[in-house]
Amino acid sequence: MKPVKIGLLGMGTVGGGTVTVLTRNNNEITRRAGRGILVAHAAVRDINRARPDSATDVILTTDPFEVVNNPELDIIVELIGGYDLARELVLKAIENGKHVVTANKALIAVHGNEIFAAAQKRGVTVAFEAAVAGGIPIIKAVREGLAGNSIEWMAGIINGTGNFILTEMRDKGSDFSDVLAEAQRLGYAEADPEFDVEGIDAAHKLTILASIAFGVPLQFDKAYTEGISKITGDDVNYAEELGYRIKHLGVTRRTEEGIELRVHPTLIPERRLIANVDGVMNAVLVQGDAVGPTLHYGAGAGAEATASAVVADLVDIVRALTTDPENRVPHLAFQPDALSDLPILPMESIETAYYLRMQATDQPGVLADITRILGDLEISIEAILQKESANNALHVPIILLTHRVREKQMNDALKQIEALASIRGNVTRIRLEQLS
Ligand code: HSE
């Protein structure tokens, strides 16, 4: 049988990796898919840049529309990233009756509902395994392997750059900006490093995970996002003293009132496996009612790791080309007309525990004031740490762990604590999840 011809939009890190993997594993991939997969046409930014040896037969162009309009191609692989141009190209490819594979989490999180509707109408597939957690087959695991479960919550370390930074800060006491530069050099970071550090990249991925877990439309605009740039070495050390690690976590949980959708630094007990996921590695913990917890771990970024997911999607589509095209796995795991309208909860309605760090004057009654404010708002304290004052300074650090409480109550408490004359500056608040 003739090979399936594909077109690549972008031949950077992931595009190059995809060509390399398709070529190196050509024989096995053909045996798995039932037909060969041939990269025939690729859109690149600079035609003269060096390419992998295996890409010498690929026709190159700088016009991506030439690729999506090429009638010879069955599948378009979108790897240029970003929102607008990627959306236009993917919709055009769908209109032209082509299947699409994309690693673009921003595109799916923001324009996925529109893209899936167009794909459904035209009878083509849009596959996006590489968009979440790089090489970890988490979309397939949740959409297919865990399809018998009611998913209760998911928590993931889904940005390799952020995890790399937090790990290096803890292990080597390195400076935030040095570690970020190293992640950029290694090719893990997004073009705009704010996307990694401020949690936007993780929120894109979490939005996708929430939809396939709970069967709701993609709602990136309702995700709460908080970055790691304010985490200090002190917070990392105090957390460690209390038996916790700080991770940049994406958490989505189904409650009776709606769905929590939040990305923020989080304390996790150090004995949890996920607390020990270090460096650029990603992990997603899924709590299903039948199976209990399952932990999915692997490389969340990098050329061949991400290509592994791209090629798996290609194999799925090529297999479907030879079987019943009507009988596909739905894009968001649930049939499009069976999506739920369960709301995404505003951040003030979510419930979590907290780590609080504040600078207080070392005098009688200060702790009593703080605990009274917390007590009046029914916030229960789990642990308190008061450190010695450094060099007889007037202020000492006080660290508190609380039990679970609504974010709204904690916001009210922080306003009152920060207004006390004995408290200097803002209170540092890091959310804490037991994940049990
Ligand atoms: N910048 C992303 C990360 C790349 O660091 O995880 C993969 O999406």
PDB file of C-alpha atoms in Angstrom, residues 90-360:
ATOM      1  CA  VAL A  90      -5.614  24.326  11.039  1.00  0.00           C
ATOM      2  CA  LEU A  91      -9.104  25.491  10.025  1.00  0.00           C
ATOM      3  CA  LYS A  92      -7.952  25.668   6.399  1.00  0.00           C
ATOM      4  CA  ALA A  93      -6.492  22.153   6.595  1.00  0.00           C
ATOM      5  CA  ILE A  94      -9.793  20.885   8.040  1.00  0.00           C
ATOM      6  CA  GLU A  95     -11.765  22.676   5.318  1.00  0.00           C
ATOM      7  CA  ASN A  96      -9.516  20.911   2.792  1.00  0.00           C
ATOM      8  CA  GLY A  97     -10.496  17.563   4.353  1.00  0.00           C
ATOM      9  CA  LYS A  98      -7.158  16.868   6.008  1.00  0.00           C
ATOM     10  CA  HIS A  99      -6.588  15.319   9.404  1.00  0.00           C
ATOM     11  CA  VAL A 100      -4.534  17.418  11.793  1.00  0.00           C
ATOM     12  CA  VAL A 101      -1.972  16.553  14.456  1.00  0.00           C
ATOM     13  CA  THR A 102      -0.830  19.388  16.691  1.00  0.00           C
ATOM     14  CA  ALA A 103       1.483  19.910  19.660  1.00  0.00           C
ATOM     15  CA  ASN A 104       0.020  23.383  20.201  1.00  0.00           C
ATOM     16  CA  LYS A 105      -1.578  23.562  23.665  1.00  0.00           C
ATOM     17  CA  ALA A 106      -2.326  27.282  23.381  1.00  0.00           C
ATOM     18  CA  LEU A 107      -4.270  26.650  20.165  1.00  0.00           C
ATOM     19  CA  ILE A 108      -6.315  23.782  21.616  1.00  0.00           C
ATOM     20  CA  ALA A 109      -6.973  25.464  24.990  1.00  0.00           C
ATOM     21  CA  VAL A 110      -8.154  28.717  23.387  1.00  0.00           C
ATOM     22  CA  HIS A 111      -9.607  27.720  19.990  1.00  0.00           C
ATOM     23  CA  GLY A 112     -10.202  23.978  20.535  1.00  0.00           C
ATOM     24  CA  ASN A 113     -14.031  24.191  20.734  1.00  0.00           C
ATOM     25  CA  GLU A 114     -14.197  25.913  17.331  1.00  0.00           C
ATOM     26  CA  ILE A 115     -11.598  23.590  15.781  1.00  0.00           C
ATOM     27  CA  PHE A 116     -13.259  20.394  17.029  1.00  0.00           C
ATOM     28  CA  ALA A 117     -16.672  21.537  15.776  1.00  0.00           C
ATOM     29  CA  ALA A 118     -15.186  22.201  12.328  1.00  0.00           C
ATOM     30  CA  ALA A 119     -13.395  18.816  12.355  1.00  0.00           C
ATOM     31  CA  GLN A 120     -16.568  17.019  13.428  1.00  0.00           C
ATOM     32  CA  LYS A 121     -18.518  18.636  10.595  1.00  0.00           C
ATOM     33  CA  ARG A 122     -15.904  17.790   7.978  1.00  0.00           C
ATOM     34  CA  GLY A 123     -15.385  14.241   9.344  1.00  0.00           C
ATOM     35  CA  VAL A 124     -11.688  14.604  10.085  1.00  0.00           C
ATOM     36  CA  THR A 125      -9.633  14.060  13.222  1.00  0.00           C
ATOM     37  CA  VAL A 126      -7.662  16.618  15.200  1.00  0.00           C
ATOM     38  CA  ALA A 127      -5.162  14.829  17.458  1.00  0.00           C
ATOM     39  CA  PHE A 128      -3.242  16.659  20.189  1.00  0.00           C
ATOM     40  CA  GLU A 129      -1.453  14.165  22.447  1.00  0.00           C
ATOM     41  CA  ALA A 130       1.794  16.158  22.203  1.00  0.00           C
ATOM     42  CA  ALA A 131       0.062  19.286  23.509  1.00  0.00           C
ATOM     43  CA  VAL A 132      -0.026  18.029  27.110  1.00  0.00           C
ATOM     44  CA  ALA A 133       2.989  16.758  29.034  1.00  0.00           C
ATOM     45  CA  GLY A 134       5.175  16.133  25.956  1.00  0.00           C
ATOM     46  CA  GLY A 135       5.894  12.435  25.614  1.00  0.00           C
ATOM     47  CA  ILE A 136       3.535  11.181  28.363  1.00  0.00           C
ATOM     48  CA  PRO A 137       0.482   9.595  26.692  1.00  0.00           C
ATOM     49  CA  ILE A 138      -1.858  11.266  29.184  1.00  0.00           C
ATOM     50  CA  ILE A 139      -4.614  12.189  26.706  1.00  0.00           C
ATOM     51  CA  LYS A 140      -4.876   8.579  25.586  1.00  0.00           C
ATOM     52  CA  ALA A 141      -4.691   7.331  29.176  1.00  0.00           C
ATOM     53  CA  VAL A 142      -7.573   9.526  30.361  1.00  0.00           C
ATOM     54  CA  ARG A 143      -9.674   9.445  27.202  1.00  0.00           C
ATOM     55  CA  GLU A 144      -9.375   5.713  26.611  1.00  0.00           C
ATOM     56  CA  GLY A 145      -7.550   3.789  29.351  1.00  0.00           C
ATOM     57  CA  LEU A 146      -9.530   5.385  32.210  1.00  0.00           C
ATOM     58  CA  ALA A 147     -12.826   5.692  30.296  1.00  0.00           C
ATOM     59  CA  GLY A 148     -14.617   3.475  32.817  1.00  0.00           C
ATOM     60  CA  ASN A 149     -13.921   5.825  35.726  1.00  0.00           C
ATOM     61  CA  SER A 150     -15.579   8.884  37.078  1.00  0.00           C
ATOM     62  CA  ILE A 151     -12.511  11.135  37.397  1.00  0.00           C
ATOM     63  CA  GLU A 152     -12.460  12.948  40.757  1.00  0.00           C
ATOM     64  CA  TRP A 153      -9.399  15.150  40.363  1.00  0.00           C
ATOM     65  CA  MET A 154      -6.111  15.513  38.551  1.00  0.00           C
ATOM     66  CA  ALA A 155      -2.932  17.228  39.682  1.00  0.00           C
ATOM     67  CA  GLY A 156       0.031  17.648  37.403  1.00  0.00           C
ATOM     68  CA  ILE A 157       3.525  18.994  37.093  1.00  0.00           C
ATOM     69  CA  ILE A 158       2.974  19.955  33.472  1.00  0.00           C
ATOM     70  CA  ASN A 159       5.624  22.561  32.792  1.00  0.00           C
ATOM     71  CA  GLY A 160       9.142  21.188  32.603  1.00  0.00           C
ATOM     72  CA  THR A 161      10.818  24.596  32.709  1.00  0.00           C
ATOM     73  CA  GLY A 162       9.078  25.603  35.946  1.00  0.00           C
ATOM     74  CA  ASN A 163       9.862  22.258  37.547  1.00  0.00           C
ATOM     75  CA  PHE A 164      13.502  22.513  36.440  1.00  0.00           C
ATOM     76  CA  ILE A 165      13.750  25.965  38.030  1.00  0.00           C
ATOM     77  CA  LEU A 166      12.200  24.895  41.367  1.00  0.00           C
ATOM     78  CA  THR A 167      14.367  21.767  41.487  1.00  0.00           C
ATOM     79  CA  GLU A 168      17.618  23.662  40.847  1.00  0.00           C
ATOM     80  CA  MET A 169      16.647  26.321  43.406  1.00  0.00           C
ATOM     81  CA  ARG A 170      16.150  23.591  46.014  1.00  0.00           C
ATOM     82  CA  ASP A 171      19.144  21.374  45.169  1.00  0.00           C
ATOM     83  CA  LYS A 172      21.765  23.944  44.271  1.00  0.00           C
ATOM     84  CA  GLY A 173      20.433  27.129  45.807  1.00  0.00           C
ATOM     85  CA  SER A 174      20.652  28.557  42.268  1.00  0.00           C
ATOM     86  CA  ASP A 175      19.294  31.885  41.239  1.00  0.00           C
ATOM     87  CA  PHE A 176      15.914  31.971  39.455  1.00  0.00           C
ATOM     88  CA  SER A 177      17.131  33.795  36.314  1.00  0.00           C
ATOM     89  CA  ASP A 178      20.253  31.597  35.840  1.00  0.00           C
ATOM     90  CA  VAL A 179      18.159  28.450  35.871  1.00  0.00           C
ATOM     91  CA  LEU A 180      15.662  29.937  33.422  1.00  0.00           C
ATOM     92  CA  ALA A 181      18.495  30.778  31.008  1.00  0.00           C
ATOM     93  CA  GLU A 182      19.742  27.175  31.255  1.00  0.00           C
ATOM     94  CA  ALA A 183      16.240  25.800  30.481  1.00  0.00           C
ATOM     95  CA  GLN A 184      16.065  28.089  27.442  1.00  0.00           C
ATOM     96  CA  ARG A 185      19.478  26.880  26.280  1.00  0.00           C
ATOM     97  CA  LEU A 186      18.295  23.253  26.568  1.00  0.00           C
ATOM     98  CA  GLY A 187      15.269  24.006  24.357  1.00  0.00           C
ATOM     99  CA  TYR A 188      12.603  23.378  27.020  1.00  0.00           C
ATOM    100  CA  ALA A 189      11.296  26.891  27.483  1.00  0.00           C
ATOM    101  CA  GLU A 190       8.539  28.561  25.490  1.00  0.00           C
ATOM    102  CA  ALA A 191       9.441  31.388  23.081  1.00  0.00           C
ATOM    103  CA  ASP A 192       7.973  33.743  25.690  1.00  0.00           C
ATOM    104  CA  PRO A 193       9.444  32.612  29.048  1.00  0.00           C
ATOM    105  CA  GLU A 194       6.504  34.262  30.873  1.00  0.00           C
ATOM    106  CA  PHE A 195       4.350  31.413  29.560  1.00  0.00           C
ATOM    107  CA  ASP A 196       6.441  28.947  31.583  1.00  0.00           C
ATOM    108  CA  VAL A 197       7.200  31.003  34.658  1.00  0.00           C
ATOM    109  CA  GLU A 198       3.774  32.597  35.100  1.00  0.00           C
ATOM    110  CA  GLY A 199       1.923  29.301  34.614  1.00  0.00           C
ATOM    111  CA  ILE A 200       0.193  30.166  31.320  1.00  0.00           C
ATOM    112  CA  ASP A 201       1.657  27.146  29.520  1.00  0.00           C
ATOM    113  CA  ALA A 202       0.563  24.885  32.399  1.00  0.00           C
ATOM    114  CA  ALA A 203      -2.922  26.468  32.391  1.00  0.00           C
ATOM    115  CA  HIS A 204      -3.273  25.708  28.666  1.00  0.00           C
ATOM    116  CA  LYS A 205      -2.453  22.066  29.372  1.00  0.00           C
ATOM    117  CA  LEU A 206      -4.656  21.870  32.479  1.00  0.00           C
ATOM    118  CA  THR A 207      -7.608  23.312  30.548  1.00  0.00           C
ATOM    119  CA  ILE A 208      -7.295  20.430  28.083  1.00  0.00           C
ATOM    120  CA  LEU A 209      -6.955  17.851  30.854  1.00  0.00           C
ATOM    121  CA  ALA A 210     -10.044  19.172  32.673  1.00  0.00           C
ATOM    122  CA  SER A 211     -12.160  18.903  29.543  1.00  0.00           C
ATOM    123  CA  ILE A 212     -11.217  15.322  28.794  1.00  0.00           C
ATOM    124  CA  ALA A 213     -11.562  14.365  32.462  1.00  0.00           C
ATOM    125  CA  PHE A 214     -14.952  15.963  33.138  1.00  0.00           C
ATOM    126  CA  GLY A 215     -16.547  16.341  29.707  1.00  0.00           C
ATOM    127  CA  VAL A 216     -16.846  20.139  29.725  1.00  0.00           C
ATOM    128  CA  PRO A 217     -15.990  22.547  26.878  1.00  0.00           C
ATOM    129  CA  LEU A 218     -12.491  24.068  26.917  1.00  0.00           C
ATOM    130  CA  GLN A 219     -12.522  27.212  29.113  1.00  0.00           C
ATOM    131  CA  PHE A 220      -8.988  28.575  29.368  1.00  0.00           C
ATOM    132  CA  ASP A 221     -10.258  32.070  30.215  1.00  0.00           C
ATOM    133  CA  LYS A 222     -11.616  30.738  33.533  1.00  0.00           C
ATOM    134  CA  ALA A 223      -8.357  29.125  34.681  1.00  0.00           C
ATOM    135  CA  TYR A 224      -6.665  30.703  37.709  1.00  0.00           C
ATOM    136  CA  THR A 225      -2.961  31.187  37.026  1.00  0.00           C
ATOM    137  CA  GLU A 226      -0.190  32.082  39.452  1.00  0.00           C
ATOM    138  CA  GLY A 227       3.517  31.823  38.652  1.00  0.00           C
ATOM    139  CA  ILE A 228       6.636  30.790  40.559  1.00  0.00           C
ATOM    140  CA  SER A 229       8.641  33.995  40.291  1.00  0.00           C
ATOM    141  CA  LYS A 230       7.792  35.070  43.842  1.00  0.00           C
ATOM    142  CA  ILE A 231       8.909  31.824  45.509  1.00  0.00           C
ATOM    143  CA  THR A 232      12.011  32.494  47.584  1.00  0.00           C
ATOM    144  CA  GLY A 233      14.763  30.171  48.776  1.00  0.00           C
ATOM    145  CA  ASP A 234      13.361  30.713  52.313  1.00  0.00           C
ATOM    146  CA  ASP A 235       9.957  29.331  51.303  1.00  0.00           C
ATOM    147  CA  VAL A 236      11.636  26.278  49.754  1.00  0.00           C
ATOM    148  CA  ASN A 237      13.613  25.687  52.996  1.00  0.00           C
ATOM    149  CA  TYR A 238      10.722  26.282  55.439  1.00  0.00           C
ATOM    150  CA  ALA A 239       8.515  23.946  53.399  1.00  0.00           C
ATOM    151  CA  GLU A 240      11.253  21.309  53.612  1.00  0.00           C
ATOM    152  CA  GLU A 241      11.481  21.749  57.409  1.00  0.00           C
ATOM    153  CA  LEU A 242       7.753  21.102  57.641  1.00  0.00           C
ATOM    154  CA  GLY A 243       8.015  17.955  55.464  1.00  0.00           C
ATOM    155  CA  TYR A 244       6.827  19.446  52.155  1.00  0.00           C
ATOM    156  CA  ARG A 245       8.156  20.242  48.664  1.00  0.00           C
ATOM    157  CA  ILE A 246       7.018  23.207  46.597  1.00  0.00           C
ATOM    158  CA  LYS A 247       5.894  22.297  43.085  1.00  0.00           C
ATOM    159  CA  HIS A 248       4.206  24.346  40.378  1.00  0.00           C
ATOM    160  CA  LEU A 249       1.025  22.323  40.141  1.00  0.00           C
ATOM    161  CA  GLY A 250      -2.012  22.338  37.887  1.00  0.00           C
ATOM    162  CA  VAL A 251      -5.039  21.115  39.852  1.00  0.00           C
ATOM    163  CA  THR A 252      -8.494  20.361  38.506  1.00  0.00           C
ATOM    164  CA  ARG A 253     -11.167  18.868  40.734  1.00  0.00           C
ATOM    165  CA  ARG A 254     -14.854  18.144  40.316  1.00  0.00           C
ATOM    166  CA  THR A 255     -16.997  19.408  43.217  1.00  0.00           C
ATOM    167  CA  GLU A 256     -20.792  19.516  43.549  1.00  0.00           C
ATOM    168  CA  GLU A 257     -20.827  23.196  42.630  1.00  0.00           C
ATOM    169  CA  GLY A 258     -18.428  23.080  39.701  1.00  0.00           C
ATOM    170  CA  ILE A 259     -14.894  22.448  38.574  1.00  0.00           C
ATOM    171  CA  GLU A 260     -11.731  23.816  40.128  1.00  0.00           C
ATOM    172  CA  LEU A 261      -9.204  24.841  37.469  1.00  0.00           C
ATOM    173  CA  ARG A 262      -6.044  26.341  38.931  1.00  0.00           C
ATOM    174  CA  VAL A 263      -2.291  26.569  38.434  1.00  0.00           C
ATOM    175  CA  HIS A 264      -0.152  27.836  41.309  1.00  0.00           C
ATOM    176  CA  PRO A 265       2.880  26.942  43.442  1.00  0.00           C
ATOM    177  CA  THR A 266       1.762  24.227  45.858  1.00  0.00           C
ATOM    178  CA  LEU A 267       3.188  22.502  48.931  1.00  0.00           C
ATOM    179  CA  ILE A 268       2.976  18.715  48.605  1.00  0.00           C
ATOM    180  CA  PRO A 269       3.978  16.215  51.326  1.00  0.00           C
ATOM    181  CA  GLU A 270       7.501  15.068  50.424  1.00  0.00           C
ATOM    182  CA  ARG A 271       6.541  11.393  50.751  1.00  0.00           C
ATOM    183  CA  ARG A 272       4.184  11.596  47.732  1.00  0.00           C
ATOM    184  CA  LEU A 273       5.752  10.189  44.546  1.00  0.00           C
ATOM    185  CA  ILE A 274       4.790  13.309  42.619  1.00  0.00           C
ATOM    186  CA  ALA A 275       6.716  15.494  45.079  1.00  0.00           C
ATOM    187  CA  ASN A 276       9.851  13.688  43.878  1.00  0.00           C
ATOM    188  CA  VAL A 277       9.367  14.440  40.194  1.00  0.00           C
ATOM    189  CA  ASP A 278      12.372  16.636  39.540  1.00  0.00           C
ATOM    190  CA  GLY A 279      14.098  18.605  36.812  1.00  0.00           C
ATOM    191  CA  VAL A 280      12.381  18.906  33.469  1.00  0.00           C
ATOM    192  CA  MET A 281      10.269  15.786  34.046  1.00  0.00           C
ATOM    193  CA  ASN A 282       6.476  15.996  34.092  1.00  0.00           C
ATOM    194  CA  ALA A 283       3.929  13.885  35.966  1.00  0.00           C
ATOM    195  CA  VAL A 284       0.155  13.779  36.142  1.00  0.00           C
ATOM    196  CA  LEU A 285      -1.684  12.185  39.052  1.00  0.00           C
ATOM    197  CA  VAL A 286      -5.226  11.110  38.169  1.00  0.00           C
ATOM    198  CA  GLN A 287      -7.749  10.070  40.817  1.00  0.00           C
ATOM    199  CA  GLY A 288     -10.440   7.825  39.327  1.00  0.00           C
ATOM    200  CA  ASP A 289     -13.304   6.389  41.406  1.00  0.00           C
ATOM    201  CA  ALA A 290     -12.681   2.837  40.223  1.00  0.00           C
ATOM    202  CA  VAL A 291      -8.918   2.606  39.753  1.00  0.00           C
ATOM    203  CA  GLY A 292      -7.895   5.012  42.555  1.00  0.00           C
ATOM    204  CA  PRO A 293      -4.763   7.072  41.903  1.00  0.00           C
ATOM    205  CA  THR A 294      -2.609   6.503  38.809  1.00  0.00           C
ATOM    206  CA  LEU A 295       0.608   8.448  38.240  1.00  0.00           C
ATOM    207  CA  HIS A 296       1.824   9.150  34.702  1.00  0.00           C
ATOM    208  CA  TYR A 297       5.460  10.221  34.550  1.00  0.00           C
ATOM    209  CA  GLY A 298       7.866  11.119  31.761  1.00  0.00           C
ATOM    210  CA  ALA A 299       9.633  13.783  29.723  1.00  0.00           C
ATOM    211  CA  GLY A 300       7.372  16.793  29.292  1.00  0.00           C
ATOM    212  CA  ALA A 301       9.420  18.537  26.619  1.00  0.00           C
ATOM    213  CA  GLY A 302      12.266  18.006  24.172  1.00  0.00           C
ATOM    214  CA  ALA A 303      12.560  17.088  20.507  1.00  0.00           C
ATOM    215  CA  GLU A 304      12.155  13.322  20.428  1.00  0.00           C
ATOM    216  CA  ALA A 305      10.006  13.016  23.576  1.00  0.00           C
ATOM    217  CA  THR A 306       7.396  15.324  22.063  1.00  0.00           C
ATOM    218  CA  ALA A 307       7.840  13.677  18.649  1.00  0.00           C
ATOM    219  CA  SER A 308       6.966  10.365  20.325  1.00  0.00           C
ATOM    220  CA  ALA A 309       3.464  11.743  20.990  1.00  0.00           C
ATOM    221  CA  VAL A 310       3.168  13.359  17.542  1.00  0.00           C
ATOM    222  CA  VAL A 311       4.058  10.077  15.819  1.00  0.00           C
ATOM    223  CA  ALA A 312       1.633   8.098  18.023  1.00  0.00           C
ATOM    224  CA  ASP A 313      -1.162  10.426  16.856  1.00  0.00           C
ATOM    225  CA  LEU A 314      -0.060   9.935  13.248  1.00  0.00           C
ATOM    226  CA  VAL A 315      -0.201   6.162  13.702  1.00  0.00           C
ATOM    227  CA  ASP A 316      -3.723   6.427  15.204  1.00  0.00           C
ATOM    228  CA  ILE A 317      -4.952   8.457  12.241  1.00  0.00           C
ATOM    229  CA  VAL A 318      -3.335   6.183   9.663  1.00  0.00           C
ATOM    230  CA  ARG A 319      -4.953   3.190  11.356  1.00  0.00           C
ATOM    231  CA  ALA A 320      -8.336   4.948  11.278  1.00  0.00           C
ATOM    232  CA  LEU A 321      -7.888   5.667   7.555  1.00  0.00           C
ATOM    233  CA  THR A 322      -8.042   1.940   6.958  1.00  0.00           C
ATOM    234  CA  THR A 323     -10.958   1.258   9.351  1.00  0.00           C
ATOM    235  CA  ASP A 324     -14.395   2.756  10.045  1.00  0.00           C
ATOM    236  CA  PRO A 325     -13.898   6.550   9.894  1.00  0.00           C
ATOM    237  CA  GLU A 326     -17.224   7.191  11.665  1.00  0.00           C
ATOM    238  CA  ASN A 327     -16.167   5.301  14.731  1.00  0.00           C
ATOM    239  CA  ARG A 328     -13.588   7.660  16.228  1.00  0.00           C
ATOM    240  CA  VAL A 329     -12.700   8.472  19.799  1.00  0.00           C
ATOM    241  CA  PRO A 330     -14.380  11.876  20.517  1.00  0.00           C
ATOM    242  CA  HIS A 331     -11.965  14.822  20.695  1.00  0.00           C
ATOM    243  CA  LEU A 332     -12.787  15.650  24.312  1.00  0.00           C
ATOM    244  CA  ALA A 333     -13.434  12.026  25.349  1.00  0.00           C
ATOM    245  CA  PHE A 334     -17.201  12.651  25.650  1.00  0.00           C
ATOM    246  CA  GLN A 335     -19.580  12.851  22.663  1.00  0.00           C
ATOM    247  CA  PRO A 336     -19.839  16.515  21.549  1.00  0.00           C
ATOM    248  CA  ASP A 337     -23.601  16.634  22.241  1.00  0.00           C
ATOM    249  CA  ALA A 338     -23.080  15.160  25.706  1.00  0.00           C
ATOM    250  CA  LEU A 339     -20.741  17.768  27.179  1.00  0.00           C
ATOM    251  CA  SER A 340     -21.720  18.993  30.632  1.00  0.00           C
ATOM    252  CA  ASP A 341     -22.419  22.597  31.624  1.00  0.00           C
ATOM    253  CA  LEU A 342     -20.909  22.154  35.098  1.00  0.00           C
ATOM    254  CA  PRO A 343     -19.316  25.582  35.699  1.00  0.00           C
ATOM    255  CA  ILE A 344     -15.622  26.273  36.252  1.00  0.00           C
ATOM    256  CA  LEU A 345     -15.530  27.703  39.771  1.00  0.00           C
ATOM    257  CA  PRO A 346     -14.246  31.214  40.537  1.00  0.00           C
ATOM    258  CA  MET A 347     -11.020  31.031  42.547  1.00  0.00           C
ATOM    259  CA  GLU A 348     -12.732  32.322  45.735  1.00  0.00           C
ATOM    260  CA  SER A 349     -14.899  29.174  45.799  1.00  0.00           C
ATOM    261  CA  ILE A 350     -12.109  26.607  45.684  1.00  0.00           C
ATOM    262  CA  GLU A 351     -10.978  24.797  48.809  1.00  0.00           C
ATOM    263  CA  THR A 352      -7.392  24.070  49.756  1.00  0.00           C
ATOM    264  CA  ALA A 353      -4.930  24.233  52.668  1.00  0.00           C
ATOM    265  CA  TYR A 354      -2.329  27.008  52.954  1.00  0.00           C
ATOM    266  CA  TYR A 355       1.261  27.798  53.893  1.00  0.00           C
ATOM    267  CA  LEU A 356       1.553  31.377  55.149  1.00  0.00           C
ATOM    268  CA  ARG A 357       4.776  33.259  55.802  1.00  0.00           C
ATOM    269  CA  MET A 358       4.839  36.707  57.367  1.00  0.00           C
ATOM    270  CA  GLN A 359       7.262  39.104  59.047  1.00  0.00           C
ATOM    271  CA  ALA A 360       5.993  40.069  62.512  1.00  0.00           C
TER     272      ALA A 360
END
